[in-house]
PDB file of C-alpha atoms in Angstrom:
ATOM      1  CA  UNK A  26     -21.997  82.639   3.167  1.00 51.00           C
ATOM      2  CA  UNK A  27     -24.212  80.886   1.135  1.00 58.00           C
ATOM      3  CA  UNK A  28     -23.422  79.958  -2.794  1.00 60.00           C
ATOM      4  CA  UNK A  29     -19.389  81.050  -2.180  1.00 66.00           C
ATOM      5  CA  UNK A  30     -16.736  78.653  -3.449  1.00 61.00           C
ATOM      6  CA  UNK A  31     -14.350  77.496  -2.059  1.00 58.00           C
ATOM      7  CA  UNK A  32     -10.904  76.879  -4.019  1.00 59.00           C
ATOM      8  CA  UNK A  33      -8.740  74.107  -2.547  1.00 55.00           C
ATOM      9  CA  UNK A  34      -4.878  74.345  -2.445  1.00 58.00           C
ATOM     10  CA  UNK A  35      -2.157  72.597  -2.354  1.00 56.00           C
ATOM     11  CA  UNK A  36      -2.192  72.372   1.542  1.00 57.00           C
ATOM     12  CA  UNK A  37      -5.598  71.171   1.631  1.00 54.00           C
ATOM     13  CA  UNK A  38      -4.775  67.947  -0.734  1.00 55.00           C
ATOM     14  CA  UNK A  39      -4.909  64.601   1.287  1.00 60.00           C
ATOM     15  CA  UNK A  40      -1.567  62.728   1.168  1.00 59.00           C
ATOM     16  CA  UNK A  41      -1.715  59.310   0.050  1.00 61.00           C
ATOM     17  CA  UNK A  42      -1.524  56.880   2.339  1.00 63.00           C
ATOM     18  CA  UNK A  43       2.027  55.360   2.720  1.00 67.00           C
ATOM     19  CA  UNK A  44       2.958  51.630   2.108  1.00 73.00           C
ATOM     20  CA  UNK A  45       2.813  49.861   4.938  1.00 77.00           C
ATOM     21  CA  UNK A  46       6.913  48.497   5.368  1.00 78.00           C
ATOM     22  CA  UNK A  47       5.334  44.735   6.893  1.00 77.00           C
ATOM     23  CA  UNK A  48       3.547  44.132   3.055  1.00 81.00           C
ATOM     24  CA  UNK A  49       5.985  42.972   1.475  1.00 79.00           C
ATOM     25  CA  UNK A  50       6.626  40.337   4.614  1.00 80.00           C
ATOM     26  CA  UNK A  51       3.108  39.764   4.448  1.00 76.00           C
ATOM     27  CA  UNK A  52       3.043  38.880   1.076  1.00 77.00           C
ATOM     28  CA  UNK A  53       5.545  36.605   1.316  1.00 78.00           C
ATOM     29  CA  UNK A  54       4.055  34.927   3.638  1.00 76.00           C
ATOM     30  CA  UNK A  55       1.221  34.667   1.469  1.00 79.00           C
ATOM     31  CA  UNK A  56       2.821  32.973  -1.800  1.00 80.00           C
ATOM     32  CA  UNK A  57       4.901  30.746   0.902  1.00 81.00           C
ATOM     33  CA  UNK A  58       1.127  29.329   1.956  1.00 85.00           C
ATOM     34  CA  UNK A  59       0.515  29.303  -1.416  1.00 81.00           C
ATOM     35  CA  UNK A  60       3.306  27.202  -2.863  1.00 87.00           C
ATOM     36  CA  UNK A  61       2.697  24.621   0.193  1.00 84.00           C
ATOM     37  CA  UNK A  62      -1.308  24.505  -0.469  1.00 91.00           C
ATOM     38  CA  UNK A  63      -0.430  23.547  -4.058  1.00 92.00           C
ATOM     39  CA  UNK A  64       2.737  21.577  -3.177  1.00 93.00           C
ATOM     40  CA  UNK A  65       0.349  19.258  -0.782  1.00 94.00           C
ATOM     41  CA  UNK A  66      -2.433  19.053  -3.339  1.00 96.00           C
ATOM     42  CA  UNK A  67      -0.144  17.556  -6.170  1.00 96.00           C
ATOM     43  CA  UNK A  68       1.173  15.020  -3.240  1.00 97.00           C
ATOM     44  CA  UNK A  69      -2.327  13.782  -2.032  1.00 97.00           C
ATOM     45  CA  UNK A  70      -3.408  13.013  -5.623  1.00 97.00           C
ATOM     46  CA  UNK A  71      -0.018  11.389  -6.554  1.00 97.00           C
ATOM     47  CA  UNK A  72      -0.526   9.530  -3.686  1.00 97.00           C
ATOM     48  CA  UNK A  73      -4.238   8.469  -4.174  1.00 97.00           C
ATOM     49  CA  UNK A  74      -3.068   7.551  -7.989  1.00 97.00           C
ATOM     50  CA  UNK A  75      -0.164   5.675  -7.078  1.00 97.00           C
ATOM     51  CA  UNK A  76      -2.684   3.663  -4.130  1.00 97.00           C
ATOM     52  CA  UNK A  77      -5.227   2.902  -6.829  1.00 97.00           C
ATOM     53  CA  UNK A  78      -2.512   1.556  -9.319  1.00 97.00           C
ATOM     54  CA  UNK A  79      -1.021  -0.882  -6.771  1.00 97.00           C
ATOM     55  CA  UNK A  80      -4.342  -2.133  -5.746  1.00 97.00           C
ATOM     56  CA  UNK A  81      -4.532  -3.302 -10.003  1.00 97.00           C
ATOM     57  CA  UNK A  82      -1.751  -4.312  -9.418  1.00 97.00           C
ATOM     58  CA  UNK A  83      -2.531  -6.906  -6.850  1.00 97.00           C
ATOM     59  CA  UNK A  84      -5.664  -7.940  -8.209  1.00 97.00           C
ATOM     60  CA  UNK A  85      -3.787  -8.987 -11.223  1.00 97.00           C
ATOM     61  CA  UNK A  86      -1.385 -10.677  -9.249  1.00 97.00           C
ATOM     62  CA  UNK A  87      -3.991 -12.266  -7.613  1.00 96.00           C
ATOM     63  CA  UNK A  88      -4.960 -14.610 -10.737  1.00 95.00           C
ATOM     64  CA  UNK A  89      -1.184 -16.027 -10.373  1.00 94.00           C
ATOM     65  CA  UNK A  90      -1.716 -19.958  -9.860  1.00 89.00           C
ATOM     66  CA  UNK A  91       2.065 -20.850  -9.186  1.00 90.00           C
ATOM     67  CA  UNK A  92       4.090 -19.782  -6.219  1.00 91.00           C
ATOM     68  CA  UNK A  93       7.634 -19.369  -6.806  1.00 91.00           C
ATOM     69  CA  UNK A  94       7.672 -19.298 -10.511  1.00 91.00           C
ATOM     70  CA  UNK A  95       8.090 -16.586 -12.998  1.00 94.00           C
ATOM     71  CA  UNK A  96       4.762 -14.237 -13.320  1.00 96.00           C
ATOM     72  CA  UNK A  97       3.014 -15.369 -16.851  1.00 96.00           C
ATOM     73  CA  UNK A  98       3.346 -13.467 -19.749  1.00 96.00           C
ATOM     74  CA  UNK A  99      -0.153 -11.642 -19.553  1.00 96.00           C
ATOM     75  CA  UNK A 100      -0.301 -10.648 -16.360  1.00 96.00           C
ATOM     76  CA  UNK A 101       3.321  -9.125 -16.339  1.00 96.00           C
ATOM     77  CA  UNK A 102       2.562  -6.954 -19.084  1.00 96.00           C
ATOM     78  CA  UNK A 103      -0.466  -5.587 -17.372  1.00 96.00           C
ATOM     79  CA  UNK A 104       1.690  -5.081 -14.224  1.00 97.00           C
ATOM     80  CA  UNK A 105       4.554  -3.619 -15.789  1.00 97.00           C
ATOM     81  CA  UNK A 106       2.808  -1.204 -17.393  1.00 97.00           C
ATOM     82  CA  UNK A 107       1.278  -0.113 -13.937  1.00 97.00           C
ATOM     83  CA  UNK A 108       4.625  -0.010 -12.625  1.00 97.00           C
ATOM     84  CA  UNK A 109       5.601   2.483 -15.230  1.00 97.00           C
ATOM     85  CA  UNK A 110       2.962   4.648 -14.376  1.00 97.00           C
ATOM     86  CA  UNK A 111       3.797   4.485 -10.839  1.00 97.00           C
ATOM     87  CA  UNK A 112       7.146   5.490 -11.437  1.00 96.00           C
ATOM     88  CA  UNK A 113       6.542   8.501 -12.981  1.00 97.00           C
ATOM     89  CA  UNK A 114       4.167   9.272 -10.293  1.00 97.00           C
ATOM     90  CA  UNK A 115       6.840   8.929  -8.176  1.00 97.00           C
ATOM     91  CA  UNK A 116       8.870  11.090 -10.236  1.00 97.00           C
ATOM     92  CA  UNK A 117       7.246  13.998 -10.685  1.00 96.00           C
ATOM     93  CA  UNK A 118       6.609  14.657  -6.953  1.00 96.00           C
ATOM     94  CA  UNK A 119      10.260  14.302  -5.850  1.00 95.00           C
ATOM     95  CA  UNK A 120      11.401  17.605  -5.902  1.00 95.00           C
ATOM     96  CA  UNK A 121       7.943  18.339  -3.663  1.00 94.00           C
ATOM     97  CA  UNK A 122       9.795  15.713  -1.039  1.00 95.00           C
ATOM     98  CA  UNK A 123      13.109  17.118  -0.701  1.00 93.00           C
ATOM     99  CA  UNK A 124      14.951  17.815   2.509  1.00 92.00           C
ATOM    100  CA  UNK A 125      12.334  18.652   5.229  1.00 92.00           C
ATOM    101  CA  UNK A 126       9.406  19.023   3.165  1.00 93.00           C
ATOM    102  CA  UNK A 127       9.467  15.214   3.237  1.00 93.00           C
ATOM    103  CA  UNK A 128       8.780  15.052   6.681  1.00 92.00           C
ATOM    104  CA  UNK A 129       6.296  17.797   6.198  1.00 92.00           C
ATOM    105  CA  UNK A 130       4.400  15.646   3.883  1.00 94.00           C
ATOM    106  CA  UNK A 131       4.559  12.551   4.834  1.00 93.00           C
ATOM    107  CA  UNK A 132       1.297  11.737   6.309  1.00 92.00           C
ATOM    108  CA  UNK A 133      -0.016  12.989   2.422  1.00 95.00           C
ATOM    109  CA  UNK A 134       2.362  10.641   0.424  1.00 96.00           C
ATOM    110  CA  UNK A 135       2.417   7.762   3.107  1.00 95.00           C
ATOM    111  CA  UNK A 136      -0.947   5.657   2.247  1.00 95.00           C
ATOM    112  CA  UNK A 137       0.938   5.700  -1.809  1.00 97.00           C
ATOM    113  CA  UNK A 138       4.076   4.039  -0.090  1.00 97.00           C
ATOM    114  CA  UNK A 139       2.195   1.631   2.222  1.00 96.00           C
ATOM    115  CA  UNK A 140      -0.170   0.401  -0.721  1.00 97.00           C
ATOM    116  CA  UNK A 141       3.193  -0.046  -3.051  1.00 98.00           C
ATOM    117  CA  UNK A 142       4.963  -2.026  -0.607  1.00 98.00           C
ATOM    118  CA  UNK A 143       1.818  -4.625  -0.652  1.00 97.00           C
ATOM    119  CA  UNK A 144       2.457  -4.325  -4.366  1.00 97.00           C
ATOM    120  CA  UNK A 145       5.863  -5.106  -5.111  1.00 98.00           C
ATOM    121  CA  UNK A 146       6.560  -7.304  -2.144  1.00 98.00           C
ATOM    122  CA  UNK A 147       3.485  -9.298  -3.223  1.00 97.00           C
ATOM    123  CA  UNK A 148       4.780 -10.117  -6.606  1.00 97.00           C
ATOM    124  CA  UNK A 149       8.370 -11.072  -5.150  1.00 97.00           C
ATOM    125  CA  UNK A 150       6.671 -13.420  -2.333  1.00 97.00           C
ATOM    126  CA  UNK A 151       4.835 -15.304  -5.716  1.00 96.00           C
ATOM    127  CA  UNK A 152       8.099 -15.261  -7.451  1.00 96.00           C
ATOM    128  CA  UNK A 153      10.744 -16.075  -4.573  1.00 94.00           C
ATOM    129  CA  UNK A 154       8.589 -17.811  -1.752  1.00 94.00           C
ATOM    130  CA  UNK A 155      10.488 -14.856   0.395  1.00 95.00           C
ATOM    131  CA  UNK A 156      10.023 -11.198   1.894  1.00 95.00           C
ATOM    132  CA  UNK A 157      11.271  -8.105  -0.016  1.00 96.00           C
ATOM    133  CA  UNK A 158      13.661  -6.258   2.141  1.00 96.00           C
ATOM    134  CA  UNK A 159      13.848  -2.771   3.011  1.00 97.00           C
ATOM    135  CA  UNK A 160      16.507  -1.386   0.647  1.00 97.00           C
ATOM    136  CA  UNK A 161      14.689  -3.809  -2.070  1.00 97.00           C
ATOM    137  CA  UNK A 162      11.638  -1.850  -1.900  1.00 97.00           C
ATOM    138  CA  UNK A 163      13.009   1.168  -1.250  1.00 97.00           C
ATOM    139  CA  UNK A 164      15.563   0.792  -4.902  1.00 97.00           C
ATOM    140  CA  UNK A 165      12.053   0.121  -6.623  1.00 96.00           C
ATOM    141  CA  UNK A 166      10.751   3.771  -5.401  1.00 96.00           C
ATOM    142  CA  UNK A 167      12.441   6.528  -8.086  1.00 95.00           C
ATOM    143  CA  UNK A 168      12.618  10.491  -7.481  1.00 93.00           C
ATOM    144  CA  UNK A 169      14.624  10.719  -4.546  1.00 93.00           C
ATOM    145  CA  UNK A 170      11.563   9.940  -2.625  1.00 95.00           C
ATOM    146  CA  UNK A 171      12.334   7.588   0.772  1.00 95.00           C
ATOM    147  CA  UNK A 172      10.582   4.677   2.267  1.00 96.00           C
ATOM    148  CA  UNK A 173      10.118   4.854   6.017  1.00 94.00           C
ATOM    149  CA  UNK A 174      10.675   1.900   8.311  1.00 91.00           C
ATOM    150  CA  UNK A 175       7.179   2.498   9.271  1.00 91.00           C
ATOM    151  CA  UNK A 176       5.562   2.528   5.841  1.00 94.00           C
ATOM    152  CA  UNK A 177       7.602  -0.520   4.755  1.00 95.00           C
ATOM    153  CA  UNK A 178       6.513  -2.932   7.981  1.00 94.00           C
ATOM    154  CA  UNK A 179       2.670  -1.226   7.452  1.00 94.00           C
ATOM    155  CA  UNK A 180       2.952  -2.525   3.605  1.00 96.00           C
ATOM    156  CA  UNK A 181       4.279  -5.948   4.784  1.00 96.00           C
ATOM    157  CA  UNK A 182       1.291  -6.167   6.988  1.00 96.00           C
ATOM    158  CA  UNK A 183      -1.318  -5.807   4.336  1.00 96.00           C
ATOM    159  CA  UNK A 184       0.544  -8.253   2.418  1.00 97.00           C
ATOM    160  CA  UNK A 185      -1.261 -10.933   4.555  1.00 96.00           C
ATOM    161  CA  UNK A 186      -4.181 -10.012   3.408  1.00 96.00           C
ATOM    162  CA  UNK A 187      -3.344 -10.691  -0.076  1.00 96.00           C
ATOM    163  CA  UNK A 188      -1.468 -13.821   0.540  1.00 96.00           C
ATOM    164  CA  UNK A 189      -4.500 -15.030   2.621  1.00 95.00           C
ATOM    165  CA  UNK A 190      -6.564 -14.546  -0.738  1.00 95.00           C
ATOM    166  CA  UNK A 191      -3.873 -16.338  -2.535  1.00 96.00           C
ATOM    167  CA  UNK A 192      -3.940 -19.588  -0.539  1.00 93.00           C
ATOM    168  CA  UNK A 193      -7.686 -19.378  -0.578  1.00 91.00           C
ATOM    169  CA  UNK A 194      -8.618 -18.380  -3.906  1.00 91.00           C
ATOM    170  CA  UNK A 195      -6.075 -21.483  -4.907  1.00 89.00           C
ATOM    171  CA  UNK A 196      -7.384 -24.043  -2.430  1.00 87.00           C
ATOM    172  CA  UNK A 197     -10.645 -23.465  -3.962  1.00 84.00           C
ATOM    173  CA  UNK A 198     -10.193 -23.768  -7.519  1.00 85.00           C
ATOM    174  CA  UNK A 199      -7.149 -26.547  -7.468  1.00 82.00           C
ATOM    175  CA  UNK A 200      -7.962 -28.154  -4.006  1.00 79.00           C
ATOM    176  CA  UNK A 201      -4.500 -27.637  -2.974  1.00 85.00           C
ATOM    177  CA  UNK A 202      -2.310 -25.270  -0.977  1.00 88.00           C
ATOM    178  CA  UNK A 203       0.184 -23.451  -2.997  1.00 88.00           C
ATOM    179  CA  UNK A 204       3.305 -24.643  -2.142  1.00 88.00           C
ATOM    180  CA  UNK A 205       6.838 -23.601  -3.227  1.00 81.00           C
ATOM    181  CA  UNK A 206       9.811 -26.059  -4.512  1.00 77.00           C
ATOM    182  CA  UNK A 207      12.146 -27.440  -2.416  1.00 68.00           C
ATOM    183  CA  UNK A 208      15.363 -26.567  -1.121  1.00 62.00           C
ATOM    184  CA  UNK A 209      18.155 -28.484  -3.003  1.00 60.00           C
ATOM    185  CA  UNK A 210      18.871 -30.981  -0.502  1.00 55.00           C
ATOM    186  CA  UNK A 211      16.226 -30.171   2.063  1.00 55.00           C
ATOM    187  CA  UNK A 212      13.029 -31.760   2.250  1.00 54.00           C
ATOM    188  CA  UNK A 213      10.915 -33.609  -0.680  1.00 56.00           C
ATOM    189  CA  UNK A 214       8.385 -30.411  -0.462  1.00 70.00           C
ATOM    190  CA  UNK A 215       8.708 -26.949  -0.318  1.00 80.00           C
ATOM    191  CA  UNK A 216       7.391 -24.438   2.194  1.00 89.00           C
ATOM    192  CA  UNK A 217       3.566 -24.122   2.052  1.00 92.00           C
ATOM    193  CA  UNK A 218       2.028 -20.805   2.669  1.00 94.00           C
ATOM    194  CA  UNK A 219       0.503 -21.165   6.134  1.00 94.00           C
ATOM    195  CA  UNK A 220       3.861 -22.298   6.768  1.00 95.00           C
ATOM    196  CA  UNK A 221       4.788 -18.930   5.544  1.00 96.00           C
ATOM    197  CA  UNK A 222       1.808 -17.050   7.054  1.00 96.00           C
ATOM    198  CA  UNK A 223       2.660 -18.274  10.646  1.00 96.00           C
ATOM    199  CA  UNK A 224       5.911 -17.244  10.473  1.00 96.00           C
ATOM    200  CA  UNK A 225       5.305 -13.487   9.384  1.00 96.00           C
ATOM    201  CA  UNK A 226       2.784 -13.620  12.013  1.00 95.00           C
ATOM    202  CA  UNK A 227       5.300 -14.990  15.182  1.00 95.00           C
ATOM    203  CA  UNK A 228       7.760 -12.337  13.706  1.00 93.00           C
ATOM    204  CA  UNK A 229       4.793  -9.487  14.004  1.00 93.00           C
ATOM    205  CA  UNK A 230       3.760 -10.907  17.170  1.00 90.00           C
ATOM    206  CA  UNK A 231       7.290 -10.396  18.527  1.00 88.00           C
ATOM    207  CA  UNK A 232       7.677  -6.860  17.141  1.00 83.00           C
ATOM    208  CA  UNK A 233       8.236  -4.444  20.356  1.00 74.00           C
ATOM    209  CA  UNK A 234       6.912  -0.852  19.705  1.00 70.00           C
ATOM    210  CA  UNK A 235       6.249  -0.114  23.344  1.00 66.00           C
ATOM    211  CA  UNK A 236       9.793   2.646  23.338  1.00 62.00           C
ATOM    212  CA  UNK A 237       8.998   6.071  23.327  1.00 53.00           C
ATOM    213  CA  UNK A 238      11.350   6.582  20.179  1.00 53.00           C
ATOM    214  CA  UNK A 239       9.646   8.921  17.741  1.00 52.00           C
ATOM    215  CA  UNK A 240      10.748   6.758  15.042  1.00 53.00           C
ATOM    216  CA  UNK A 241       7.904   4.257  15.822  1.00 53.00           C
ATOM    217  CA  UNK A 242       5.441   7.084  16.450  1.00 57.00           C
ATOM    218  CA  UNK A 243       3.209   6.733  13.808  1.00 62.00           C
ATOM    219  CA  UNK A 244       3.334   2.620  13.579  1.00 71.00           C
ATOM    220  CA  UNK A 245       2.297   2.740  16.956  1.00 75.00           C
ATOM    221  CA  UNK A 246      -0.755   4.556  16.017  1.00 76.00           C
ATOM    222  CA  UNK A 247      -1.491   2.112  13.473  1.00 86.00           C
ATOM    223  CA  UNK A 248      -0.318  -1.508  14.473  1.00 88.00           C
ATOM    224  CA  UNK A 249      -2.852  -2.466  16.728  1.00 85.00           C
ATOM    225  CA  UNK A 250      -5.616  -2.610  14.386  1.00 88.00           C
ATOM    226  CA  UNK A 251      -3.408  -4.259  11.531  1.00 92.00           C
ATOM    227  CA  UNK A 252      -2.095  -6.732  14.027  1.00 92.00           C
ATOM    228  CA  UNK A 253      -5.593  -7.939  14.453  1.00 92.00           C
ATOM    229  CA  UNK A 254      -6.361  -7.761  10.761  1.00 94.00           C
ATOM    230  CA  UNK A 255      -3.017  -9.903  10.514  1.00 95.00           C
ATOM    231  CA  UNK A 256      -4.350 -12.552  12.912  1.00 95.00           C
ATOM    232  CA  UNK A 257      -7.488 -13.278  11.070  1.00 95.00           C
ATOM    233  CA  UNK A 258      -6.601 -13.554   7.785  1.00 95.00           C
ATOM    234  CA  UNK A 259      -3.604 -15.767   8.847  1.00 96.00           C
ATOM    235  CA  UNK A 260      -6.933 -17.615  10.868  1.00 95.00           C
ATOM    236  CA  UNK A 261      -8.696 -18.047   7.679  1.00 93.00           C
ATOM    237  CA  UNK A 262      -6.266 -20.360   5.792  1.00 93.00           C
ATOM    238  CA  UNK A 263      -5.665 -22.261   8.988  1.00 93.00           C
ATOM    239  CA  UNK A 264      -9.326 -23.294   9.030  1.00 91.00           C
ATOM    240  CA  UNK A 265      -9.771 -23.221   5.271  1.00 88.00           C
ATOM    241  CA  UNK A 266      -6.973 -26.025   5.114  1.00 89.00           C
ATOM    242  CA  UNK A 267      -8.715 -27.580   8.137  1.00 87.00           C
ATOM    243  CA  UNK A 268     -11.791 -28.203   6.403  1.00 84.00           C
ATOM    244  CA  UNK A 269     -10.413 -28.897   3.330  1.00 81.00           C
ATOM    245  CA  UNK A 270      -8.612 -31.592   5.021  1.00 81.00           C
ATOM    246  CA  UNK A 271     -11.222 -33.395   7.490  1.00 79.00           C
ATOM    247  CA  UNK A 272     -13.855 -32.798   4.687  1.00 72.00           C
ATOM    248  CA  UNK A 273     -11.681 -34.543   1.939  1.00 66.00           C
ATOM    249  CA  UNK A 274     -11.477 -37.824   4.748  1.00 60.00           C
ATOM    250  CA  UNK A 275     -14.928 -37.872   5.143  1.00 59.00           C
ATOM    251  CA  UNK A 276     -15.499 -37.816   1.601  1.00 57.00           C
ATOM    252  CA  UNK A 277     -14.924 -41.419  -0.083  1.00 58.00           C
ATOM    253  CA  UNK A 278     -12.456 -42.076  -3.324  1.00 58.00           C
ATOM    254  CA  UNK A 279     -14.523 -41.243  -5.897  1.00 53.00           C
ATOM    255  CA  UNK A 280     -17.390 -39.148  -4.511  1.00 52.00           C
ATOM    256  CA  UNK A 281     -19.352 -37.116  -6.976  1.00 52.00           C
ATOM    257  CA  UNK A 282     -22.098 -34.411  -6.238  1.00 51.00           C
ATOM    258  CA  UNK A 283     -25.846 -35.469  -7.038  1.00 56.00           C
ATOM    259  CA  UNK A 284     -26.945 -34.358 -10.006  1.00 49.00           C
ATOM    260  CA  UNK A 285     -29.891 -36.089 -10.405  1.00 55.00           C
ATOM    261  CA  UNK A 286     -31.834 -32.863 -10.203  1.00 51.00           C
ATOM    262  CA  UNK A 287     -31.719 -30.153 -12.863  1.00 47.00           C
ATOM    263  CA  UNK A 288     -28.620 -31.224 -14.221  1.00 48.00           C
ATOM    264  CA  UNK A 289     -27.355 -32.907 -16.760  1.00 49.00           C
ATOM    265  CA  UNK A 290     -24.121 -34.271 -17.987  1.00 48.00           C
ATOM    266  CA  UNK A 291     -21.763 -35.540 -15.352  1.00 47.00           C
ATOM    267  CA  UNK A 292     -18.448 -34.709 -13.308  1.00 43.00           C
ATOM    268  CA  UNK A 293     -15.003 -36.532 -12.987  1.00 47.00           C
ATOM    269  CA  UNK A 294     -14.672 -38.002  -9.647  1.00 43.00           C
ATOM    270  CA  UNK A 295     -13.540 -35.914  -6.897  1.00 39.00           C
ATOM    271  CA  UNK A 296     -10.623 -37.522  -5.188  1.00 42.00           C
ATOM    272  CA  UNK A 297      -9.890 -37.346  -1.816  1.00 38.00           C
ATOM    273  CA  UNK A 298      -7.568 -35.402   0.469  1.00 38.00           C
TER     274      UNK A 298
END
């Protein structure tokens, strides 16, 4: 009938509607994914901070003109103060790589380790003439957080990039080969650093990851293409000495450059090799 009310009561109210008993799973799972989205973020920048420190690293290493010697004074202030930062990098994501989550992350934190390997074991090749081991890098690497055999022999290959810049960068500006002192009652000279560059590469060369262990699983991925990487720059100091060598012959005692055009002012005499 139109225009009558109608008066609800208490049986017509709607219920509300219960809690589900799977929410509070659910939201578990929720700040769980949470936790591990945040957890990875902190380890990809740690490890992207800890990757550009090492490469500042190097390229302060790389104005080092003396192999096995003491770093100078400058430089190892600069690169001890980028090891301190490193550190406590290091350091403040190793409760995120405890137990399994360190497998879990890995992959995120493995480019930091790889790139600090080529650090640390390039400043002990310029001040020993001789590879940093394992445990040696692995004592320089705070936080609880571990080296893999995989990210060690990785770092170790990128290291002859470096030390193919090295022998390069020193042929150029002292015409030489950087060379290392001799053995107390070896030979009159030291070990030169092709010397030391072929033998990292026949030990690379010889390196069998063809097993189907999972522990090589992720330096098979990568090998190939730093094995070839390995090759050239090992290459390039072979014929950088080779043409230092048969052009320094053909050169006689004393040869200068021309400078008869636009310059003045002369040069000492370049000797030859």
């Amino acid at each position: 009938m139109a225009g009558q009310k109608h008066y609800l009561d208490d049986n017509d109210m709607e219920e509300p509607p219960s809690v589900s008993p799977f929410m509070p799973m659910f939201e578990a799972f929720r700040n769980e994914l949470d936790e591990h989205q945040d957890r990875r973020e902190r380890i990809i920048k740690a490890s992207r901070d800890i990757t550009a420190l090492s490469k500042k690293i190097i390229f302060s290493l790389q104005r080092v003109r003396n192999l096995h010697s003491p770093i100078p004074p400058p430089i190892a202030k600069e690169v001890n103060a980028r090891y301190d930062s490193i550190k406590d990098l290091f350091i403040s994501i190793g409760p995120d790589l405890q137990g399994i989550n360190f497998w879990r992350y890995q992959r995120q934190i493995s480019g930091g380790c790889q790139e600090y390997v080529e650090a640390i074991s390039f400043q002990h090749y310029l001040e020993t003439q001789s590879l940093m081991t394992h445990q040696e890098a692995q004592d320089l690497i705070p936080g609880g957080v571990e080296l893999t055999a995989d990210d060690y022999v990785l770092g170790l290959f990128d290291l002859t990039g470096e030390l193919m810049r090295f022998g390069i960068t020193s042929m150029a500006t002292n015409g030489t080969l950087p060379r290392g002192v001799a053995a107390e009652g070896g030979d009159s000279e030291g070990r030169d650093i092709l010397m030391d560059l072929r033998a990292i590469r026949t030990s690379f060369e010889s390196l069998d990851t063809s097993s189907g262990s999972s522990d090589w699983s992720y330096l098979k991925k990568d090998i190939g293409k730093k094995t070839v990487v390995m090759r050239e720059s090992v290459e390039k100091v072979e014929n950088a000495v080779y043409g230092m060598i048969v052009r320094g012959r053909e050169r006689p005692k004393g040869w200068v450059p021309d400078l008869s055009e636009g310059h003045e002012g002369g040069m000492k005499a370049v000797e030859s090799f």
